[in-house]
CSV table of C-alpha atoms in Angstrom, one decimal:
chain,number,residue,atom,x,y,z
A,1,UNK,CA,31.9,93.0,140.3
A,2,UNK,CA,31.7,96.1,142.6
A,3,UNK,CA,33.2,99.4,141.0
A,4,UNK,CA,35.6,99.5,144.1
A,5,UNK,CA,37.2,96.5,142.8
A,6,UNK,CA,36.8,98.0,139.5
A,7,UNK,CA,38.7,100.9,140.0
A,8,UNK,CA,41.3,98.8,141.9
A,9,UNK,CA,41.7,97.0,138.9
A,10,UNK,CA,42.1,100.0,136.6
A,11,UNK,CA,44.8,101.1,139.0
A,12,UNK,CA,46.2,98.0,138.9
A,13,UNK,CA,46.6,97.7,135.2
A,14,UNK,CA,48.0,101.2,135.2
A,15,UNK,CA,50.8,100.4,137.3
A,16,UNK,CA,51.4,97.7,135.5
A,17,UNK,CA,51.4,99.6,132.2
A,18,UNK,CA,53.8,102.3,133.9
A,19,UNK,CA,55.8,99.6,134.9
A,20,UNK,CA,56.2,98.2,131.3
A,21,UNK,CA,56.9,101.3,129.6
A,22,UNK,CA,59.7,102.2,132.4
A,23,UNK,CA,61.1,98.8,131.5
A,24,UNK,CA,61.5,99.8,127.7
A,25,UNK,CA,63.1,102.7,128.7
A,26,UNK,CA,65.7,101.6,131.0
A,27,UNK,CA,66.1,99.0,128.0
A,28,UNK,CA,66.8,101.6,125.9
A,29,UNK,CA,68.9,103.8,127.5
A,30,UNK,CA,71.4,101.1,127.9
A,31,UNK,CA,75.3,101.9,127.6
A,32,UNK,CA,78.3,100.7,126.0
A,33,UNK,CA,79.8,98.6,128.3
A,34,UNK,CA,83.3,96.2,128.4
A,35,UNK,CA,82.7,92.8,126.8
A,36,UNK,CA,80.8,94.2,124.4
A,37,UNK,CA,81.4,94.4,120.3
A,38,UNK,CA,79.9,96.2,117.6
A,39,UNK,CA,80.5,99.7,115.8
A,40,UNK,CA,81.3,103.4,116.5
A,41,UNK,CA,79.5,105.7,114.3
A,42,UNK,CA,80.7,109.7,114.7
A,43,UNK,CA,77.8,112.1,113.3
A,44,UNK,CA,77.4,115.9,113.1
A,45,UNK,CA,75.1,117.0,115.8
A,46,UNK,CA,71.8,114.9,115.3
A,47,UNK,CA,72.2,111.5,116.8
A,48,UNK,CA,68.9,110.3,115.9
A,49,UNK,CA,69.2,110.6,112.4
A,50,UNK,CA,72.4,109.3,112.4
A,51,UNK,CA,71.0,105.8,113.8
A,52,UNK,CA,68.2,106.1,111.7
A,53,UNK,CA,70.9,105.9,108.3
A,54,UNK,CA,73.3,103.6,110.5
A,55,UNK,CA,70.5,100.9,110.8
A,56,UNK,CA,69.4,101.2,107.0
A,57,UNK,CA,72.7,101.0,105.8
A,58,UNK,CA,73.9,98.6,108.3
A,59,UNK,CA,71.2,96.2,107.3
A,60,UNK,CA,71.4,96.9,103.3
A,61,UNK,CA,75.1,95.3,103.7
A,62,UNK,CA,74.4,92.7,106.2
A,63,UNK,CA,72.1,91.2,104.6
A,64,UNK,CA,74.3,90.9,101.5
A,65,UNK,CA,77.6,89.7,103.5
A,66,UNK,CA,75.6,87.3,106.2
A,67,UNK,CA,72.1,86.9,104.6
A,68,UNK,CA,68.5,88.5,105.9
A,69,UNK,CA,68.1,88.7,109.8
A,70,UNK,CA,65.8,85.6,111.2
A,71,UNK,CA,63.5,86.9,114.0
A,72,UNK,CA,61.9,84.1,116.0
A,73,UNK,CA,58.6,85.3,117.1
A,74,UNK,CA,57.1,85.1,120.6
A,75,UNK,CA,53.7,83.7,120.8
A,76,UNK,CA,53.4,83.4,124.3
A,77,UNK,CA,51.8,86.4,125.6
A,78,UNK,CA,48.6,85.9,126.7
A,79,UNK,CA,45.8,87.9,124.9
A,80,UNK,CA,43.9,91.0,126.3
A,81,UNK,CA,40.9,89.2,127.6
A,82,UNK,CA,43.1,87.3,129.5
A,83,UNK,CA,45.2,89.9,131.5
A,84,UNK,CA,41.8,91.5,132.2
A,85,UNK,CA,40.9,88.5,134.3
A,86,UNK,CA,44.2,87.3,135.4
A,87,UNK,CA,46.3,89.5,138.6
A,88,UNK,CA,48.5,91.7,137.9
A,89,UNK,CA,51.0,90.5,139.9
A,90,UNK,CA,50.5,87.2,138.0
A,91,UNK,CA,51.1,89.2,135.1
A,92,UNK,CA,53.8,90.8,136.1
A,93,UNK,CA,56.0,87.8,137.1
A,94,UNK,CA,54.6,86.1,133.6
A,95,UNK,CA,56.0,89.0,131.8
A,96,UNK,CA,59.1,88.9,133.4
A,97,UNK,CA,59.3,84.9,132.9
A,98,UNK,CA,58.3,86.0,129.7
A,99,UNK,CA,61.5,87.8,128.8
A,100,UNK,CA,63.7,86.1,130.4
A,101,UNK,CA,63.1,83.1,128.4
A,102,UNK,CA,62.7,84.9,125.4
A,103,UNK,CA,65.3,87.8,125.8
A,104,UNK,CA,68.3,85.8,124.1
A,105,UNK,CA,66.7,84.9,120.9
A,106,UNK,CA,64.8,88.5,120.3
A,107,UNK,CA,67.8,90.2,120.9
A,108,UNK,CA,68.0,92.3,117.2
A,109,UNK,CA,71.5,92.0,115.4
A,110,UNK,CA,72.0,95.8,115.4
A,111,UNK,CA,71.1,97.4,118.3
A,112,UNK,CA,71.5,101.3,119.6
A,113,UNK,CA,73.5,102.2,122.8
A,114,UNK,CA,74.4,104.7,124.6
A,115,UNK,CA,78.4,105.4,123.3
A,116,UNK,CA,79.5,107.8,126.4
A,117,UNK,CA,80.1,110.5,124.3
A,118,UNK,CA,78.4,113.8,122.3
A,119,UNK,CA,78.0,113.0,118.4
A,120,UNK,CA,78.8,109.0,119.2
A,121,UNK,CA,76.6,106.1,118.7
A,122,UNK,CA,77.3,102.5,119.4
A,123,UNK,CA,75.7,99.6,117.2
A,124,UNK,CA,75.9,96.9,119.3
A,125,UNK,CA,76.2,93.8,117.0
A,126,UNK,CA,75.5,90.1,117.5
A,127,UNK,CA,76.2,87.0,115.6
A,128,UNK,CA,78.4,88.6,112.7
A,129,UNK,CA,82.1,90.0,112.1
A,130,UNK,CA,81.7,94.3,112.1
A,131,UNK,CA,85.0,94.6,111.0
A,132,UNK,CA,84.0,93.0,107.7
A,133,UNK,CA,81.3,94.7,107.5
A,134,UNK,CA,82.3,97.8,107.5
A,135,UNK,CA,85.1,97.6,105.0
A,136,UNK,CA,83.2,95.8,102.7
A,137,UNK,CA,80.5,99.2,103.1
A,138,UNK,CA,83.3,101.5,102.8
A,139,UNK,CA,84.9,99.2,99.9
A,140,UNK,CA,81.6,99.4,97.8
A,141,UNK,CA,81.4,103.5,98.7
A,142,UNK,CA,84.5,103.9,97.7
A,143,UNK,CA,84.2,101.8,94.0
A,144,UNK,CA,81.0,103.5,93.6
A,145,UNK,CA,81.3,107.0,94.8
A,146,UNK,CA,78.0,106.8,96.0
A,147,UNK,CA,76.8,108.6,99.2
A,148,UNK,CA,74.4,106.9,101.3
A,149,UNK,CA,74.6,109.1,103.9
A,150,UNK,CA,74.3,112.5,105.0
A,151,UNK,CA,74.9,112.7,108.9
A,152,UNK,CA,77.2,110.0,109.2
A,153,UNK,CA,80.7,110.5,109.4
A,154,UNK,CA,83.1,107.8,110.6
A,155,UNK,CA,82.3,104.1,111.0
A,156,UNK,CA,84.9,102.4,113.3
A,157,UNK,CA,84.8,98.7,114.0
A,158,UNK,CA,84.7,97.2,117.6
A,159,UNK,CA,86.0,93.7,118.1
A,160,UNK,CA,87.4,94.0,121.2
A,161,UNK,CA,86.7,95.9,124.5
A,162,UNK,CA,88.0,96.3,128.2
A,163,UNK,CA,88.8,98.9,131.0
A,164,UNK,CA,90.4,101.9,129.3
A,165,UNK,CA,93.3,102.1,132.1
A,166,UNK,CA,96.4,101.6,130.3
A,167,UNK,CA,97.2,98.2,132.8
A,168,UNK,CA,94.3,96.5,131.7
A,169,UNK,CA,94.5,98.0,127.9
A,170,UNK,CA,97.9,96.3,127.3
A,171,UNK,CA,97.3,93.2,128.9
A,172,UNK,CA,94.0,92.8,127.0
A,173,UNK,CA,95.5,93.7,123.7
A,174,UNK,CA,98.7,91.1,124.6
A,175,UNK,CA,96.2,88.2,123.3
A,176,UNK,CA,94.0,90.4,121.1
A,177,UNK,CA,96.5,91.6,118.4
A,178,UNK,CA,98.1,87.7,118.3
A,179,UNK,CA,96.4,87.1,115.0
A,180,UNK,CA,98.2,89.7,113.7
A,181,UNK,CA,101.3,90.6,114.8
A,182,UNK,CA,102.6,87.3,116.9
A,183,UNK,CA,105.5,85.4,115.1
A,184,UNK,CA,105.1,84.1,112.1
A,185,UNK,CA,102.6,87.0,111.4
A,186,UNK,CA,103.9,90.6,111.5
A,187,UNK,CA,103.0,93.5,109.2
A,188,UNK,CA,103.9,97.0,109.1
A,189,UNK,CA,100.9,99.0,110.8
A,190,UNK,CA,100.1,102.4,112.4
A,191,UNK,CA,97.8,103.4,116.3
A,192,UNK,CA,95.0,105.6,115.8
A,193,UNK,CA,94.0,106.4,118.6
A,194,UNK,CA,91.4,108.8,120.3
A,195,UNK,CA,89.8,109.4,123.7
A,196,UNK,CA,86.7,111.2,124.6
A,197,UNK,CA,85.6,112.1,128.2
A,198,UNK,CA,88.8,110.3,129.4
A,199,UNK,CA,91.7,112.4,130.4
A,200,UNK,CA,93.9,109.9,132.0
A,201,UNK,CA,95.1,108.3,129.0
A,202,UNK,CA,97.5,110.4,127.3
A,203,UNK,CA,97.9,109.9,123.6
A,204,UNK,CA,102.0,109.7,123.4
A,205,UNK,CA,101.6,107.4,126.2
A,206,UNK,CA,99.1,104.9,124.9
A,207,UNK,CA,100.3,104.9,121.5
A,208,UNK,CA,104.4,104.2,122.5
A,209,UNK,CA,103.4,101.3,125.0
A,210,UNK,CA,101.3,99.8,122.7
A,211,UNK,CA,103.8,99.7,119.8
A,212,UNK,CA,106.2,98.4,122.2
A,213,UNK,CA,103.8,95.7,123.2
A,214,UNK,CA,103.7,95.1,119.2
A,215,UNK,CA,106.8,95.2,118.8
A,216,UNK,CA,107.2,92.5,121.3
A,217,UNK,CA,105.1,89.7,119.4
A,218,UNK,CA,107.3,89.8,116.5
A,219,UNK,CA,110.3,92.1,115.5
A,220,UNK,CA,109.6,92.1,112.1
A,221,UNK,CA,106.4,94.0,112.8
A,222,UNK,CA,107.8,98.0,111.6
A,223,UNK,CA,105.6,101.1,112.0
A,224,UNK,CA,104.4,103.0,108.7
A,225,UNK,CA,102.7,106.2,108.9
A,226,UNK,CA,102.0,106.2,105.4
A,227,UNK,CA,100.8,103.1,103.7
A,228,UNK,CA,100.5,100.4,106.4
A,229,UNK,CA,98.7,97.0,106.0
A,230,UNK,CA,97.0,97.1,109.2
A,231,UNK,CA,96.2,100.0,111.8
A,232,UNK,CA,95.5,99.2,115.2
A,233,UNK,CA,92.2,101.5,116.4
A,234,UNK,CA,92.2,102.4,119.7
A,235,UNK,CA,89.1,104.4,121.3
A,236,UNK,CA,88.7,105.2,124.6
A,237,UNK,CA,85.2,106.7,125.7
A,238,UNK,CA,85.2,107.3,129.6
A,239,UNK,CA,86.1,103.8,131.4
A,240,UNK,CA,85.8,101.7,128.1
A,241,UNK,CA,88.9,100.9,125.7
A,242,UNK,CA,87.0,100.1,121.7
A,243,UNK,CA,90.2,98.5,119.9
A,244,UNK,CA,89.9,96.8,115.8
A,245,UNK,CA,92.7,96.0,113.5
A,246,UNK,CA,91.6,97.3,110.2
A,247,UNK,CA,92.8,97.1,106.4
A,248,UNK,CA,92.9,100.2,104.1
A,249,UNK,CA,92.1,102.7,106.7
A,250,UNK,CA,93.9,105.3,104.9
A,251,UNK,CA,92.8,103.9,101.5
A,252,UNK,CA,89.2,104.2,102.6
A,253,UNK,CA,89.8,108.2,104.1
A,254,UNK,CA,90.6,107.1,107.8
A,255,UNK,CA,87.1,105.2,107.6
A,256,UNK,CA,84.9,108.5,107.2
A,257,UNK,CA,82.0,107.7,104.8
A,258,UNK,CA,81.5,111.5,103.6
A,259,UNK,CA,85.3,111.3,102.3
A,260,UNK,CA,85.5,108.1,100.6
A,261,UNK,CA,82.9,109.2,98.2
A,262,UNK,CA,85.3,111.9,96.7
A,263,UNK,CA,86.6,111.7,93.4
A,264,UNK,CA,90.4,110.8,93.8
A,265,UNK,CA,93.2,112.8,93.2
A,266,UNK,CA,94.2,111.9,89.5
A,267,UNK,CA,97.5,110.6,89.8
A,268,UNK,CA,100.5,111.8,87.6
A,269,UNK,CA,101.6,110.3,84.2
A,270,UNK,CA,105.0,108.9,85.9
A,271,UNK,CA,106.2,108.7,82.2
A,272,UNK,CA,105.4,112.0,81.4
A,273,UNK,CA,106.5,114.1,84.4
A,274,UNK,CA,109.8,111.6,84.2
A,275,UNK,CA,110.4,112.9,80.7
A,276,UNK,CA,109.2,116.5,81.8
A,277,UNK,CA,112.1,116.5,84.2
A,278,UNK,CA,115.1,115.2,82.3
A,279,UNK,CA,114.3,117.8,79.4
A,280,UNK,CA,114.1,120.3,82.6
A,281,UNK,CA,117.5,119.3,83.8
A,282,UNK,CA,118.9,119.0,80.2
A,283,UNK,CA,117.4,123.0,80.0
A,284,UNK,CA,119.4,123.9,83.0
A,285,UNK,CA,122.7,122.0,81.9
A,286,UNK,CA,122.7,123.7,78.3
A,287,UNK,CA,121.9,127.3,80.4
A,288,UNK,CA,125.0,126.5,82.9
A,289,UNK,CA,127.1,125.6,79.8
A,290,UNK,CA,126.3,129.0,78.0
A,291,UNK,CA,126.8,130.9,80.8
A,292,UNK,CA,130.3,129.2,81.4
A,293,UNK,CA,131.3,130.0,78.2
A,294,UNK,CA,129.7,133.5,78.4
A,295,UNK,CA,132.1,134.1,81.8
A,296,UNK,CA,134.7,132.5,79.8
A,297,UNK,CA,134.4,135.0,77.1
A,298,UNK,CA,134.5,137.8,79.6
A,299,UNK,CA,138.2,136.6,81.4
A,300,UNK,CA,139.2,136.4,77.8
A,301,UNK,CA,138.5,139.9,77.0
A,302,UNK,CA,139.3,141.4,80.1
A,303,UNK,CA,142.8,139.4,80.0
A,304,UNK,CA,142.9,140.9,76.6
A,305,UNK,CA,142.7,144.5,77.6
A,306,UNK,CA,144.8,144.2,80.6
A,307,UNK,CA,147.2,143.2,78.2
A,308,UNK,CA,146.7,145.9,76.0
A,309,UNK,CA,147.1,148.6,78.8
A,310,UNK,CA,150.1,146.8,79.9
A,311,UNK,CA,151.6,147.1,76.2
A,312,UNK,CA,150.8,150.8,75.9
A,313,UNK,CA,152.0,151.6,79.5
A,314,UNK,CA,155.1,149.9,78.7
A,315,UNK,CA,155.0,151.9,75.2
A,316,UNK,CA,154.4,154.9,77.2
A,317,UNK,CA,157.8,154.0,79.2
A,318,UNK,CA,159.7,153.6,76.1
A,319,UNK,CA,158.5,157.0,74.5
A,320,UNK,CA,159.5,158.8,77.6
A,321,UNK,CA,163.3,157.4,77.7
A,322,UNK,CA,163.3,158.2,73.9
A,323,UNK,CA,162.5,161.7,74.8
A,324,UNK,CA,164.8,161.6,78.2
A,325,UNK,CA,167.7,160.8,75.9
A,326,UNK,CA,167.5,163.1,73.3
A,327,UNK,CA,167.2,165.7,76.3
A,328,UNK,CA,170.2,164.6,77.7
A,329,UNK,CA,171.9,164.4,73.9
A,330,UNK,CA,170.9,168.1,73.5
């Protein structure tokens, strides 16, 4: 083979490699999109450590809940004394026949988007329930007061997404919250709800149509701001609504893995500080009676010597006519 057609192999090849690697990129730099479930994780400034603990405990979880991940593998690329011989172009389409047919079943169980948003990463998830996975982490945190994490902060659930324009969010959410709140089901719940790079969804807005719209598929649903059963997650990150309906979410420290790791708050002895506060108010009653009887005392003895000056002005009086009469006798 001539070295021209050498070096227009080489180039070949090179194109083909740039090709490749602009492919994994694009890939990579994919973006959360409508349709679409999985989790949102919130971090403190470095993203790519916080994906790095997201997948490891992600994966430590799943595998308990839903069993180790099954990877088919994909035998079908051709080796490199192949491609040398074949045409690029061949190669290329091959490649791209290639992924196509193989795309679906490599496509991971966890995978790492592009949220929208500063400090936000999306898990993408496939085959498997997030919002159970992610209470049953934050359960088992929780329990154990064990931190696996140190950039992480919040892990939100995703089971539902659509255009964040309040139209389209309510008349998703219409069918979405049905296995909740549509008669016979109801609960008492509470919206969180947040937006990031959005600003035409105002908060007071979205959470008061949406309570109306719960309010709607059963009567009996009632709002509770401090222990609810359920709360109703709303996140909207530029055009894309993220809604879940979670348990425990204040239980579990609105879902931030740093918190739920505290130690708890002892609770009071209800027994004790019930006791505490009778002999309190039995205190104050025994104090109010003494100084009734102290105030009592003191009308008594002023009564008293108000009627004493009365009884010597009136003496007074009578010594005076005494003396007035034997004037007068005189």
């Amino acid at each position: 083979m001539s070295d021209a057609a050498n070096d227009s192999r080489k180039r070949g090849k090179r194109r083909y490699a740039a090709g490749h690697q602009h492919s994994k990129r694009w890939k990579g730099s994919r973006e959360l999109e409508v349709g679409m479930q999985g989790i949102l994780i919130t971090c403190n400034m470095n993203e790519r450590k916080c994906t790095a603990e997201a997948f490891n405990l992600l994966n430590e979880y799943a595998d308990e809940l839903f069993g180790p991940e099954k990877l088919q593998n994909n035998n079908g690329s051709s080796s490199g004394e192949d491609e040398d011989e074949e045409d690029v172009d061949e190669a290329l389409k091959k490649e791209v026949e290639q992924l196509k047919a193989s795309g679906a079943k490599q496509e991971r169980r966890f995978q790492a988007l592009v949220s929208g948003a500063n400090n936000v990463i999306f898990i993408k998830t496939k085959n498997l329930e997030s919002d159970k996975l992610v209470h049953r982490i934050l359960s088992d945190l929780h329990t154990t007061k064990k931190n696996k994490s140190r950039v992480i902060l919040r892990m939100l659930p995703v089971t539902g997404t659509c255009k964040a324009f309040q139209e389209d969010m309510l008349k998703y959410m219409t069918t979405f919250l049905e296995p909740w709140f549509l008669t016979p089901n109801s609960g008492t719940y509470q919206i969180a709800f947040k937006a990031r790079n959005s600003s035409h969804n105002k908060r007071d807005e979205v959470i008061k149509a949406v309570a109306g719209l719960v309010g709607k598929l059963n009567p009996k649903n009632k709002v509770d701001l401090t222990n609810p059963e359920l709360t109703i997650i709303v996140e909207v990150i530029k055009a894309v609504c993220c809604i879940s309906v979670v348990k425990d979410y204040n239980l579990y420290r609105k879902y931030n893995v740093q918190e739920v790791v505290k130690e708890d708050t002892p609770k009071p002895d209800v027994t004790t500080d019930t006791k505490e506060v009778c002999d309190a108010e039995e205190a104050k009653k025994e104090e109010a009676k003494k100084e009734e009887a102290k105030k009592e005392e003191a009308k008594e003895e002023e009564a008293k010597e108000e009627e004493a000056k009365e009884e010597e002005v009136k003496k007074g009086d009578q010594d005076n006519n005494v003396l007035e009469d034997n004037k007068e006798a005189d």
